[in-house]
mmCIF file of C-alpha atoms and ligand atoms in Angstrom:
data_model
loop_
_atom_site.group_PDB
_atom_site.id
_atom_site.type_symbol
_atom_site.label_atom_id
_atom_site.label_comp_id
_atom_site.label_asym_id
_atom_site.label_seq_id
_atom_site.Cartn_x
_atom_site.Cartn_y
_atom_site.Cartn_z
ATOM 1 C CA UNK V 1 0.000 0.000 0.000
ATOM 2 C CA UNK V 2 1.107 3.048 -0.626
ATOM 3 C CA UNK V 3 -0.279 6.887 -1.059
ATOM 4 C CA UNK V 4 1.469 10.032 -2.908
ATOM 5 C CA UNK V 5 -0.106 13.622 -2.534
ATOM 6 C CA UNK V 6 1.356 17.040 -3.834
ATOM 7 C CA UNK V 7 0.204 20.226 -3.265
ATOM 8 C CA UNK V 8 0.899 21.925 -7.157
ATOM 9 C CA UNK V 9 4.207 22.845 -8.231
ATOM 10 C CA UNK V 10 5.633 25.996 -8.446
ATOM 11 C CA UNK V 11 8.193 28.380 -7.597
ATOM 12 C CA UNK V 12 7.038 29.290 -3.584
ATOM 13 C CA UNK V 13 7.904 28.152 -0.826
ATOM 14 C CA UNK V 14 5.034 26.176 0.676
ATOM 15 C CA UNK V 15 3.910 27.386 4.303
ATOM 16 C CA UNK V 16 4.521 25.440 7.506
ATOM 17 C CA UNK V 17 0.639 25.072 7.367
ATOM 18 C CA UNK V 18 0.861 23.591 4.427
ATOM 19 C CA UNK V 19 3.404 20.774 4.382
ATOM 20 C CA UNK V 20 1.544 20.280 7.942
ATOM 21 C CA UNK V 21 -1.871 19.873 6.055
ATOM 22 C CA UNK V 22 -0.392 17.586 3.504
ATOM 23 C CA UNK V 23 1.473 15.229 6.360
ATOM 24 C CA UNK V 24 -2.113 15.231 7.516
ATOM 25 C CA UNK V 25 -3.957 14.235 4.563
ATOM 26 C CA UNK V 26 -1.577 11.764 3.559
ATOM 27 C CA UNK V 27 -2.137 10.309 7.604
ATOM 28 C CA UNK V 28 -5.775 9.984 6.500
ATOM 29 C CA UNK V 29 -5.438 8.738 3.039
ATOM 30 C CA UNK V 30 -3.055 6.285 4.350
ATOM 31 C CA UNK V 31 -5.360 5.425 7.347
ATOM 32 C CA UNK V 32 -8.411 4.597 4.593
ATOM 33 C CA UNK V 33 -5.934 2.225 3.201
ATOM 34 C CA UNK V 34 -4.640 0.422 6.284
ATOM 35 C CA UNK V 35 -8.689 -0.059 6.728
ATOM 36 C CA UNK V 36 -9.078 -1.755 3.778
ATOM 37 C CA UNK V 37 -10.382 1.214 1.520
ATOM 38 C CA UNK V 38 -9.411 1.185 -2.059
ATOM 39 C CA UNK V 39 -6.721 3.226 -3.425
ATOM 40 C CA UNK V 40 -9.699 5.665 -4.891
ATOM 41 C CA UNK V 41 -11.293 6.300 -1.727
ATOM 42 C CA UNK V 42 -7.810 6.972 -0.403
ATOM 43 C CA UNK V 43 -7.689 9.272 -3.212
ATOM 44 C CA UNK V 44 -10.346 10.703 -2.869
ATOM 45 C CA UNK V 45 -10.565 11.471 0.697
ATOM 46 C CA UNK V 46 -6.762 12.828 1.006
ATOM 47 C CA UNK V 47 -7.872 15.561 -1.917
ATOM 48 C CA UNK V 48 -11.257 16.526 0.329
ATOM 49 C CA UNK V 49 -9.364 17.345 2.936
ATOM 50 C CA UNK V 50 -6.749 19.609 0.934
ATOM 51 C CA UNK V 51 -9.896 20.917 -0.499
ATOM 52 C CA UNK V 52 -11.358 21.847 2.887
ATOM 53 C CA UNK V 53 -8.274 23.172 4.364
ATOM 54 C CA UNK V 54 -7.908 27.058 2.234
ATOM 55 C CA UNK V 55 -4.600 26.708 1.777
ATOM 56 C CA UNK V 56 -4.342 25.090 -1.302
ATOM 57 C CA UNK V 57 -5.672 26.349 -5.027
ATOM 58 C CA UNK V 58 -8.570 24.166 -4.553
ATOM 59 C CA UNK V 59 -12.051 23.864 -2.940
ATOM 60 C CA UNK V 60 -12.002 26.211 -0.485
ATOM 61 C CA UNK V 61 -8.945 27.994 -0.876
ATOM 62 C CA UNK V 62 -9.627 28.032 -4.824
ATOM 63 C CA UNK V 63 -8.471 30.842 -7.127
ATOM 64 C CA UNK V 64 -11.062 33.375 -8.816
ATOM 65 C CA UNK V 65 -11.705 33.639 -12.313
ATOM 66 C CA UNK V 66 -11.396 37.118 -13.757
ATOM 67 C CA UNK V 67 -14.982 37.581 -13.162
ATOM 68 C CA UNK V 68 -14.133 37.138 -9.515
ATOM 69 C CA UNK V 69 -16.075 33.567 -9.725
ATOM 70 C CA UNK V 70 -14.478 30.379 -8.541
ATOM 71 C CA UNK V 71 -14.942 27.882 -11.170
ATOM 72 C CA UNK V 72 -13.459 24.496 -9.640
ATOM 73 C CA UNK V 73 -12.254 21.738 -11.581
ATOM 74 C CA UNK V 74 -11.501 18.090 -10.727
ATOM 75 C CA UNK V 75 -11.053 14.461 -11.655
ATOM 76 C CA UNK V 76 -10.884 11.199 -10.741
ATOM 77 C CA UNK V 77 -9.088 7.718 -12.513
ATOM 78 C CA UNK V 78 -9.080 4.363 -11.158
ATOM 79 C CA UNK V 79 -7.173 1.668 -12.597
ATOM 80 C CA UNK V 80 -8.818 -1.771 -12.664
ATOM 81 C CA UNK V 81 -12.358 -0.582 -13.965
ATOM 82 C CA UNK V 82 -10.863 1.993 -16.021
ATOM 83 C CA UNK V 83 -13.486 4.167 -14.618
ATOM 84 C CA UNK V 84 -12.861 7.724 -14.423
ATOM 85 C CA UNK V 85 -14.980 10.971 -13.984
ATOM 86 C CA UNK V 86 -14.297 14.448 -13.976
ATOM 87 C CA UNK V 87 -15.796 18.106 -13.414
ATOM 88 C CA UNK V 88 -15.567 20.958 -15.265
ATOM 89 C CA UNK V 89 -16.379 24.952 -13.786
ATOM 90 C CA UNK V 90 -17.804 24.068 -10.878
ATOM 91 C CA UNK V 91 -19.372 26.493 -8.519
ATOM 92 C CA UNK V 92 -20.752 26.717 -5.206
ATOM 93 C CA UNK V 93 -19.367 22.907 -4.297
ATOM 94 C CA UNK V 94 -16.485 22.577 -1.625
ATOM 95 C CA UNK V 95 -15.524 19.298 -2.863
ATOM 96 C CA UNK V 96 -15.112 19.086 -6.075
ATOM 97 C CA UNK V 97 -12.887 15.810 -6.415
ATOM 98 C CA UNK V 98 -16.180 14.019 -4.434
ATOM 99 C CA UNK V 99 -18.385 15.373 -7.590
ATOM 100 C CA UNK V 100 -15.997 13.791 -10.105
ATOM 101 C CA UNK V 101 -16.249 10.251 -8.115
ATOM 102 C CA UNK V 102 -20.058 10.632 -8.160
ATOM 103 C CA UNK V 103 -19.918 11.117 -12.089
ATOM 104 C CA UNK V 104 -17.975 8.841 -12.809
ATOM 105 C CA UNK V 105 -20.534 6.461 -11.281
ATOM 106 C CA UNK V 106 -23.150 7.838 -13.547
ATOM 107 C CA UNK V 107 -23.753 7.321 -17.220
ATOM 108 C CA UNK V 108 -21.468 10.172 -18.045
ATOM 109 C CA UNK V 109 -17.624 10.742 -17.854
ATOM 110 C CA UNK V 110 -17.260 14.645 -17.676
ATOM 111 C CA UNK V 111 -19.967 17.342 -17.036
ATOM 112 C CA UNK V 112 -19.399 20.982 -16.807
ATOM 113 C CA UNK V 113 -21.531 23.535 -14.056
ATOM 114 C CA UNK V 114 -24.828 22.745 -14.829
ATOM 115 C CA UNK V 115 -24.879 18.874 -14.411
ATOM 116 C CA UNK V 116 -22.310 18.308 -11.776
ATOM 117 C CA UNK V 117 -24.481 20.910 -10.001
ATOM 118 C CA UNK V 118 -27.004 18.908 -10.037
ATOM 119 C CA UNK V 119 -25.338 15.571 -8.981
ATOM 120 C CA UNK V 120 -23.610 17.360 -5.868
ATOM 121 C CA UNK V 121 -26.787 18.740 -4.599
ATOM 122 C CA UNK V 122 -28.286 14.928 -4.978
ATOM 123 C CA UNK V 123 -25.719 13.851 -3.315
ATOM 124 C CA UNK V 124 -25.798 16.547 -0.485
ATOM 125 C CA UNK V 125 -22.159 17.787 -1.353
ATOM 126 C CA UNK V 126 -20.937 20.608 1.068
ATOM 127 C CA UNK V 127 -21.594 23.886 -0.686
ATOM 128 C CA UNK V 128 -18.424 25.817 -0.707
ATOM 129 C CA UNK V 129 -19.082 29.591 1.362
ATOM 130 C CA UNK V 130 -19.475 32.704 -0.109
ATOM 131 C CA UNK V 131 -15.912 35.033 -0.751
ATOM 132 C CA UNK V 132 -15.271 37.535 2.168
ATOM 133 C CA UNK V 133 -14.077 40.869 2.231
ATOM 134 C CA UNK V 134 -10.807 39.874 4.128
ATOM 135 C CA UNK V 135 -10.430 37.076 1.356
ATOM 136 C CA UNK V 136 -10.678 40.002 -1.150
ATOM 137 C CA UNK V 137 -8.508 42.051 0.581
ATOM 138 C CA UNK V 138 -5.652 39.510 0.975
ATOM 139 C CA UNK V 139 -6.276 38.641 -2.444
ATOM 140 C CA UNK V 140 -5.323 42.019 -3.863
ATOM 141 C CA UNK V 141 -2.478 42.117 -1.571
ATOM 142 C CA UNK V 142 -1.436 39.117 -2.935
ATOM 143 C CA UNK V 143 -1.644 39.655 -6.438
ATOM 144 C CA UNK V 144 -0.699 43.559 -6.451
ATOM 145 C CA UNK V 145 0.317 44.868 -9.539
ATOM 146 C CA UNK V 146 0.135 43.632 -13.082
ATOM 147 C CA UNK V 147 3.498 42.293 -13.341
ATOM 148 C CA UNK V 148 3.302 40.532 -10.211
ATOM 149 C CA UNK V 149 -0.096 38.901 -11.839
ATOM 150 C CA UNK V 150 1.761 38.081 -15.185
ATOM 151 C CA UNK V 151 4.577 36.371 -12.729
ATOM 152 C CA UNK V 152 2.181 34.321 -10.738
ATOM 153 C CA UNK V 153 0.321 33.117 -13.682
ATOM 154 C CA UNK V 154 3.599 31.551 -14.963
ATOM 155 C CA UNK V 155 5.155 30.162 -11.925
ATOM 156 C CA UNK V 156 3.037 29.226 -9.422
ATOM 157 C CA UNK V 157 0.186 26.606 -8.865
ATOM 158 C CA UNK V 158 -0.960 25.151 -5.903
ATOM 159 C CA UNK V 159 -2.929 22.309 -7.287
ATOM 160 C CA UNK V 160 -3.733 19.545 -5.421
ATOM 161 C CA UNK V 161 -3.432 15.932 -6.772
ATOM 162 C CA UNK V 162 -3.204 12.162 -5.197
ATOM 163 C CA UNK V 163 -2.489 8.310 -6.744
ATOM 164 C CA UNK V 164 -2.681 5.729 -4.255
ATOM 165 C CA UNK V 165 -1.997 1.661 -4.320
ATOM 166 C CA UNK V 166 -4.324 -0.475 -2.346
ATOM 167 C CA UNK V 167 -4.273 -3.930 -0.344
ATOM 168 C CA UNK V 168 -5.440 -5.698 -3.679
ATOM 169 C CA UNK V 169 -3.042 -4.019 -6.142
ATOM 170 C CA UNK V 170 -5.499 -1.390 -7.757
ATOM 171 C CA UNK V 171 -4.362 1.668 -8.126
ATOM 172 C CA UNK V 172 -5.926 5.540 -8.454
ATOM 173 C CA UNK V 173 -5.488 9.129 -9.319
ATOM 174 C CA UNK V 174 -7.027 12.133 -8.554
ATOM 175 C CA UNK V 175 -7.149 16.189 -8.863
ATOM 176 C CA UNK V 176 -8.649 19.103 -8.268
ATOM 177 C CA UNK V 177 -7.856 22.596 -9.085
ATOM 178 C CA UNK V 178 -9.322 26.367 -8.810
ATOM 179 C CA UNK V 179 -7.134 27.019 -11.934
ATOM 180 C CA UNK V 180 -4.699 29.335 -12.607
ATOM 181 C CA UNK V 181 -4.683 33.376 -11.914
ATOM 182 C CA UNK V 182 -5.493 35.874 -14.591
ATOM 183 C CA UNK V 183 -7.859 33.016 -15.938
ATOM 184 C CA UNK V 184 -10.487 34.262 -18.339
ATOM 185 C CA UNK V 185 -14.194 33.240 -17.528
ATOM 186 C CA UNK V 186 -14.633 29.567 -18.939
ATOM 187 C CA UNK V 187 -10.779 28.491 -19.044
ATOM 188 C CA UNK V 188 -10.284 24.957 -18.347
ATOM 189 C CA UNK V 189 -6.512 23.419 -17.467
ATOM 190 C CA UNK V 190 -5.416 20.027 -18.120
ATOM 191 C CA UNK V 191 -6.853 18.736 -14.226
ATOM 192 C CA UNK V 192 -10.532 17.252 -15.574
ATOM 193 C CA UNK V 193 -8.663 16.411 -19.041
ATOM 194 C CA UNK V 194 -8.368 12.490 -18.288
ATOM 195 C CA UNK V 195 -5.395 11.592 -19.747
ATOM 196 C CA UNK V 196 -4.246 15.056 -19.577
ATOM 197 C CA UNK V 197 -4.279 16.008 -15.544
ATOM 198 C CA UNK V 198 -4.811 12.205 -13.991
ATOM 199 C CA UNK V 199 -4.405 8.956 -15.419
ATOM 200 C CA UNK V 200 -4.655 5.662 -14.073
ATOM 201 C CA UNK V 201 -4.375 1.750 -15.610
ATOM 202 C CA UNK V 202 -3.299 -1.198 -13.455
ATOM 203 C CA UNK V 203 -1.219 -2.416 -15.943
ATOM 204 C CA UNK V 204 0.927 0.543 -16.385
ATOM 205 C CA UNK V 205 0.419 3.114 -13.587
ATOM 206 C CA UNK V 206 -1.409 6.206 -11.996
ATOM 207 C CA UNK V 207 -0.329 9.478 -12.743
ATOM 208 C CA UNK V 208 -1.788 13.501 -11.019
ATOM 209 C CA UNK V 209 -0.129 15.969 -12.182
ATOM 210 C CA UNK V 210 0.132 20.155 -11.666
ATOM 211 C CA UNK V 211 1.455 23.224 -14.134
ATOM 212 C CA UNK V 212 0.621 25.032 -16.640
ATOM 213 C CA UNK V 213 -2.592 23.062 -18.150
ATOM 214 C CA UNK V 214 -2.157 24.960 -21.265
ATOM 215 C CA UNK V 215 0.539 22.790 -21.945
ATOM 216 C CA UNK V 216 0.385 19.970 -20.424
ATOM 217 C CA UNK V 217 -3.242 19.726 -22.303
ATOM 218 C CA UNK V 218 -0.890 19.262 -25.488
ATOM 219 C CA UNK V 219 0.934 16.515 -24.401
ATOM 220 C CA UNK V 220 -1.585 14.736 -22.749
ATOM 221 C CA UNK V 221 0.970 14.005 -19.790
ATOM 222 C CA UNK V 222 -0.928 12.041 -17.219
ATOM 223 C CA UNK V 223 -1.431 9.304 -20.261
ATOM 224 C CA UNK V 224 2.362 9.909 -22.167
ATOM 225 C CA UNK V 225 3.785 8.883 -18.353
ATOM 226 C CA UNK V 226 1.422 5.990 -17.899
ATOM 227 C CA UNK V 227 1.914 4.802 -21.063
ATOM 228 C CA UNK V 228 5.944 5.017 -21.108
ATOM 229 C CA UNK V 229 5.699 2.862 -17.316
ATOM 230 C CA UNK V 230 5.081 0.104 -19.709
ATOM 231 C CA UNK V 231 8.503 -0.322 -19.944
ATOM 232 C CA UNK V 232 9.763 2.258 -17.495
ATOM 233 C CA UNK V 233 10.130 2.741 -13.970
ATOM 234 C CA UNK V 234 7.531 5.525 -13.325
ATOM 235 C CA UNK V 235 10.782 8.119 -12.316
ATOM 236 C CA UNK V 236 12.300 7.233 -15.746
ATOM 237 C CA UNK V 237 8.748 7.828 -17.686
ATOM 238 C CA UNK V 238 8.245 11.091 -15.800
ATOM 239 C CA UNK V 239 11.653 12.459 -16.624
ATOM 240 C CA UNK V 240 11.275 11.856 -20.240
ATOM 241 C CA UNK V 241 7.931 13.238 -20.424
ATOM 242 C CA UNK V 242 8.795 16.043 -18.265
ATOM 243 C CA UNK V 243 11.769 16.720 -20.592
ATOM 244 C CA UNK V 244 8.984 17.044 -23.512
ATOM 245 C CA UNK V 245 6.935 19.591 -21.703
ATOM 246 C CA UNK V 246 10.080 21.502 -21.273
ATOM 247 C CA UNK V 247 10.607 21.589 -25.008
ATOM 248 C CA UNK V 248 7.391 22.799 -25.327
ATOM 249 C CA UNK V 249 7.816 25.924 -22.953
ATOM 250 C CA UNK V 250 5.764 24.657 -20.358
ATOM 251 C CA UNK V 251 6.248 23.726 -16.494
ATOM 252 C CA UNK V 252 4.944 20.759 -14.752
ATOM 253 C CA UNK V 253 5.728 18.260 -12.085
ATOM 254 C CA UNK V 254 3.623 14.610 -11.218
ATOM 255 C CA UNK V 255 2.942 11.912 -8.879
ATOM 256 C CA UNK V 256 3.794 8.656 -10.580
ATOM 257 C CA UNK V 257 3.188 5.070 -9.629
ATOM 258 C CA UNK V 258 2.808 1.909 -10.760
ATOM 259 C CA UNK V 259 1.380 -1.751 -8.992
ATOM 260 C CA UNK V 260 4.823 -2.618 -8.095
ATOM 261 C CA UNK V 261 5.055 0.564 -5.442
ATOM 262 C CA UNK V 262 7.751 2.086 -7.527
ATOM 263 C CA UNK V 263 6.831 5.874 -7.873
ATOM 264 C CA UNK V 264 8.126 9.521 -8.744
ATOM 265 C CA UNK V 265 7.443 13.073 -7.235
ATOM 266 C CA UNK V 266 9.090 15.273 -10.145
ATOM 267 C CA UNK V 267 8.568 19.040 -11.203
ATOM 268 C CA UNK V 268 10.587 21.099 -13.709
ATOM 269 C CA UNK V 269 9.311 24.241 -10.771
ATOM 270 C CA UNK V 270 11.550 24.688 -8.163
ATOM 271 C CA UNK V 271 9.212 23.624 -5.515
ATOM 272 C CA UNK V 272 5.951 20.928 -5.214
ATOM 273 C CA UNK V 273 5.237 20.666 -2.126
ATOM 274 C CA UNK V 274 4.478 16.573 -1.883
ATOM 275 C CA UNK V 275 4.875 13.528 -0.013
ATOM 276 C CA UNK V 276 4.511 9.706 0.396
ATOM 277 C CA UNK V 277 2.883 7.409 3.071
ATOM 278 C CA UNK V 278 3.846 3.548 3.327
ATOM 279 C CA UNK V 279 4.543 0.832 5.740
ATOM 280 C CA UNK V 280 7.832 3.129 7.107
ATOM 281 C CA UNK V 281 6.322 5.957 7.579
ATOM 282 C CA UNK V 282 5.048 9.632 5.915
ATOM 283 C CA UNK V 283 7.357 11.772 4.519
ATOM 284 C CA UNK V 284 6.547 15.421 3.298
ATOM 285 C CA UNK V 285 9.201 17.690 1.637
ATOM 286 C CA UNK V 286 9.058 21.066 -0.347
ATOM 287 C CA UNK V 287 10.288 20.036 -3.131
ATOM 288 C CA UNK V 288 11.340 16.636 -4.942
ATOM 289 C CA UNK V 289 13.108 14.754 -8.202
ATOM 290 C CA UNK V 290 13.202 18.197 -10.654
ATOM 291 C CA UNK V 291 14.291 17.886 -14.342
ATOM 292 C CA UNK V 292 16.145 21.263 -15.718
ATOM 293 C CA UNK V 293 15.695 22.488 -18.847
ATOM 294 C CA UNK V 294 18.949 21.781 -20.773
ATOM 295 C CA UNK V 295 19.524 25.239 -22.163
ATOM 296 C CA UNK V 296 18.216 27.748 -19.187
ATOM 297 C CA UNK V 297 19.516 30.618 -20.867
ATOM 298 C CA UNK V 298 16.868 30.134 -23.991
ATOM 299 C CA UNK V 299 14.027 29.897 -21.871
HETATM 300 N N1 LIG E 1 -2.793 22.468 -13.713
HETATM 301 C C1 LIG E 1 -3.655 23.474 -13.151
HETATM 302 C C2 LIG E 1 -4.374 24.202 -14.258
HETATM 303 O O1 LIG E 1 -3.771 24.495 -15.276
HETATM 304 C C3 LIG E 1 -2.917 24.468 -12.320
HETATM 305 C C4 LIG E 1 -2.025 23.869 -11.288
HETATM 306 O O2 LIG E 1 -1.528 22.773 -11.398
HETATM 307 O O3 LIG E 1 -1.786 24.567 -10.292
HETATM 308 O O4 LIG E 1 -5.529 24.531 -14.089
#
């Protein structure tokens, strides 16, 4: 058994709070699976409570679009069935990662606002509180200035994303995202893009990854690692595919795995705040494996 979680890459350094929350979530995750859970409800409930914290780019703490709406994002893959389900501009719904798990048990794979809306308030989802002033106010501070903006857009996420490998050998991945900043109204990343943000196939491995979606969408990177742990150790397949989105312009780092427990936690960014749960123990560390660009100076 064994659970990864990351909380986005990027180029800050992650709070105290935050590694603490992510040591947390991966106790729980880990917990479900010491229970017996599956490695998607481990999934799933280590994202929900990154989601619930506010200190992550997701559910709670979940950037606004320029229309100063959050539109949340999420997705879920498990590897045995195949199954996954994602959401698309969410609003109003804490959880979004819960919402993908519920349609992926429905007829349909990915719905935007209006269904998953519906779904969440069947299934009595917690509806994410209205934006305060002192939210607003530390949001301006934060993003002061147009440069600073243009900066933050291009260097730092703070994603959240899980895989996990259960008592029976399946394994999962999951995501969940408020997006990126200076996002028009109605810009999707690569998080509900299966194959794109998560990926996940018993035979070759589970993959969450963070970064620009813009270009990760182009390589489809959740399925390009997966599908190069055929014959790869997952750190091998990340590198590579890391390397690609590199050449492309774009930044990125994953959580790889594969039915074996062999895994990765990689980023080109200088930081992803991650960290694995297994038999010995939970670690949690700022930043991980990262790839370099091979000719900094051009980029
Ligand atoms: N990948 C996310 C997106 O493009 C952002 C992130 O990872 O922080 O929406």
């Amino acid at each position: 058994m064994l659970l990864l979680a990351h909380g986005g890459a990027g180029t800050k350094k992650p709070s105290k709070a935050a590694l603490k929350k992510l040591h947390e979530s991966l106790k729980k995750g880990y917990g479900i699976l010491e229970a017996g859970g599956t490695a998607l409800q481990a999934v799933i409930g280590t994202i929900a409570m990154l989601e619930d914290s506010g200190l992550f780019n997701a559910g709670l703490g979940a950037n606004l679009q320029l229309d100063g709406i959050r539109r949340l994002d999420a997705a879920v893959m498990e590897g045995s069935r195949l199954q996954a389900g994602s959401v698309i501009g969410l609003e109003g719904i804490q959880n979004p990662i819960k919402a993908a798990s519920i349609v992926m048990e429905s007829p349909h794979k990915i719905l935007t606002n209006i269904g998953a809306k519906v779904l969440a308030a069947a299934y009595n989802l917690k509806p994410l509180p209205d934006i305060d002033e002192k939210y607003l106010e530390r949001l301006k501070k934060m993003t002061a200035g147009e440069y600073e903006l243009v900066r933050i857009f291009k260097k730092h996420f703070s994603t959240v994303g899980a895989v996990a490998l259960d008592s029976n050998g399946d394994i999962a991945a999951g995501s969940s995202t408020g997006g990126v900043a200076l996002m028009l109204p109605g810009r999707v990343g690569d998080t509900p893009i299966i194959g794109a943000g998560v990926y996940a196939e018993n035979k070759t491995g589970a993959v969450s990854c963070t970064g620009r979606g813009e270009d990760i969408i182009r390589i489809a990177l959740a399925k390009e690692v997966s599908m190069r742990m055929i014959e790869k150790t997952p750190l091998r397949a990340a590198r590579e595919a890391l390397k690609k989105i590199l050449e492309i312009g774009g930044d990125a780092g994953l959580l790889a795995l594969n039915r074996q427990g062999k895994f990765a936690i990689i980023h080109t960014t200088e930081k992803m705040p991650g960290g694995y749960a297994g038999k010995d123990g939970i670690i949690v560390k700022e930043g991980f494996t990262r790839v370099r660009p091979k000719n900094s100076h051009m980029r």
